[in-house]
């Protein structure tokens, strides 16, 4: 499974955007974005609207990628993850 950072890097490279341009849009240092792309740091949900606009994707797409990556990286090894997620969906 690709991480959210890999997703960001792939999309940025598809658009031919330099790291510094995307980092400037997020108002963060280039080194921080580089670490996010390498999964050494995590993106925040507050970054998502800016990332969607800069990377020319729908808010829905980037949120789904973020949620999927976050859940799997944080909870993916739990035996009853699927059952827990079913319960969460019932409450939404």
mmCIF file of C-alpha atoms in Angstrom:
data_model
loop_
_atom_site.group_PDB
_atom_site.id
_atom_site.type_symbol
_atom_site.label_atom_id
_atom_site.label_comp_id
_atom_site.label_asym_id
_atom_site.label_seq_id
_atom_site.Cartn_x
_atom_site.Cartn_y
_atom_site.Cartn_z
ATOM 1 C CA UNK A 1 0.000 0.000 0.000
ATOM 2 C CA UNK A 2 1.246 3.452 -0.852
ATOM 3 C CA UNK A 3 1.528 5.965 1.949
ATOM 4 C CA UNK A 4 -0.092 9.374 1.818
ATOM 5 C CA UNK A 5 3.378 10.860 1.320
ATOM 6 C CA UNK A 6 3.954 8.660 -1.726
ATOM 7 C CA UNK A 7 0.561 9.704 -3.071
ATOM 8 C CA UNK A 8 1.521 13.372 -2.666
ATOM 9 C CA UNK A 9 4.914 12.914 -4.297
ATOM 10 C CA UNK A 10 3.472 10.982 -7.236
ATOM 11 C CA UNK A 11 0.794 13.604 -7.858
ATOM 12 C CA UNK A 12 3.270 16.494 -7.514
ATOM 13 C CA UNK A 13 5.636 14.833 -9.973
ATOM 14 C CA UNK A 14 2.785 14.123 -12.423
ATOM 15 C CA UNK A 15 2.094 17.851 -12.483
ATOM 16 C CA UNK A 16 5.779 18.723 -12.726
ATOM 17 C CA UNK A 17 5.603 20.848 -9.584
ATOM 18 C CA UNK A 18 8.826 21.440 -7.672
ATOM 19 C CA UNK A 19 8.858 20.583 -3.982
ATOM 20 C CA UNK A 20 9.504 24.231 -3.095
ATOM 21 C CA UNK A 21 6.326 25.397 -4.896
ATOM 22 C CA UNK A 22 4.056 23.005 -2.984
ATOM 23 C CA UNK A 23 5.843 23.756 0.294
ATOM 24 C CA UNK A 24 5.378 27.488 -0.310
ATOM 25 C CA UNK A 25 1.637 26.976 -0.879
ATOM 26 C CA UNK A 26 1.464 25.139 2.454
ATOM 27 C CA UNK A 27 3.635 27.802 4.112
ATOM 28 C CA UNK A 28 6.054 25.159 5.378
ATOM 29 C CA UNK A 29 9.744 24.543 4.828
ATOM 30 C CA UNK A 30 10.714 22.394 1.853
ATOM 31 C CA UNK A 31 12.449 19.946 4.184
ATOM 32 C CA UNK A 32 9.187 19.345 6.065
ATOM 33 C CA UNK A 33 7.311 18.538 2.865
ATOM 34 C CA UNK A 34 10.151 16.267 1.805
ATOM 35 C CA UNK A 35 9.840 14.395 5.109
ATOM 36 C CA UNK A 36 6.067 14.102 4.636
ATOM 37 C CA UNK A 37 6.620 12.627 1.180
ATOM 38 C CA UNK A 38 9.079 10.101 2.665
ATOM 39 C CA UNK A 39 6.663 9.258 5.509
ATOM 40 C CA UNK A 40 9.089 10.585 8.108
ATOM 41 C CA UNK A 41 6.492 13.168 9.191
ATOM 42 C CA UNK A 42 2.738 13.178 8.841
ATOM 43 C CA UNK A 43 0.588 15.662 7.011
ATOM 44 C CA UNK A 44 -2.164 17.319 9.020
ATOM 45 C CA UNK A 45 -5.813 17.446 8.067
ATOM 46 C CA UNK A 46 -5.497 21.244 7.963
ATOM 47 C CA UNK A 47 -3.147 20.863 4.980
ATOM 48 C CA UNK A 48 -5.697 18.965 2.897
ATOM 49 C CA UNK A 49 -7.594 21.886 1.269
ATOM 50 C CA UNK A 50 -4.342 23.541 0.166
ATOM 51 C CA UNK A 51 -2.924 20.247 -1.077
ATOM 52 C CA UNK A 52 -6.087 19.501 -3.042
ATOM 53 C CA UNK A 53 -5.985 22.900 -4.740
ATOM 54 C CA UNK A 54 -2.240 22.845 -5.410
ATOM 55 C CA UNK A 55 -2.225 19.249 -6.666
ATOM 56 C CA UNK A 56 -5.408 19.799 -8.691
ATOM 57 C CA UNK A 57 -7.471 17.028 -7.120
ATOM 58 C CA UNK A 58 -10.926 17.034 -5.590
ATOM 59 C CA UNK A 59 -11.216 17.489 -1.828
ATOM 60 C CA UNK A 60 -12.947 14.115 -1.663
ATOM 61 C CA UNK A 61 -10.035 12.293 -3.330
ATOM 62 C CA UNK A 62 -7.347 13.752 -1.101
ATOM 63 C CA UNK A 63 -9.400 13.205 2.051
ATOM 64 C CA UNK A 64 -10.004 9.558 1.129
ATOM 65 C CA UNK A 65 -6.284 9.013 0.514
ATOM 66 C CA UNK A 66 -5.447 10.723 3.826
ATOM 67 C CA UNK A 67 -8.024 8.740 5.820
ATOM 68 C CA UNK A 68 -7.033 5.429 4.247
ATOM 69 C CA UNK A 69 -3.344 5.971 4.845
ATOM 70 C CA UNK A 70 -3.842 7.236 8.401
ATOM 71 C CA UNK A 71 -6.110 4.377 9.448
ATOM 72 C CA UNK A 72 -3.908 1.702 7.915
ATOM 73 C CA UNK A 73 -0.637 3.095 9.234
ATOM 74 C CA UNK A 74 -1.973 3.682 12.762
ATOM 75 C CA UNK A 75 -4.393 0.782 13.151
ATOM 76 C CA UNK A 76 -3.728 -1.633 10.294
ATOM 77 C CA UNK A 77 -2.254 -4.327 12.510
ATOM 78 C CA UNK A 78 -5.291 -4.586 14.796
ATOM 79 C CA UNK A 79 -7.073 -7.909 14.492
ATOM 80 C CA UNK A 80 -10.578 -6.437 14.703
ATOM 81 C CA UNK A 81 -10.023 -3.301 12.623
ATOM 82 C CA UNK A 82 -12.746 -4.160 10.103
ATOM 83 C CA UNK A 83 -15.313 -4.732 12.867
ATOM 84 C CA UNK A 84 -14.355 -1.486 14.554
ATOM 85 C CA UNK A 85 -14.659 0.431 11.285
ATOM 86 C CA UNK A 86 -18.115 -1.074 10.685
ATOM 87 C CA UNK A 87 -19.197 0.249 14.063
ATOM 88 C CA UNK A 88 -17.758 3.675 13.284
ATOM 89 C CA UNK A 89 -19.670 3.780 10.002
ATOM 90 C CA UNK A 90 -22.929 3.050 11.824
ATOM 91 C CA UNK A 91 -22.306 6.075 14.050
ATOM 92 C CA UNK A 92 -21.520 8.501 11.223
#
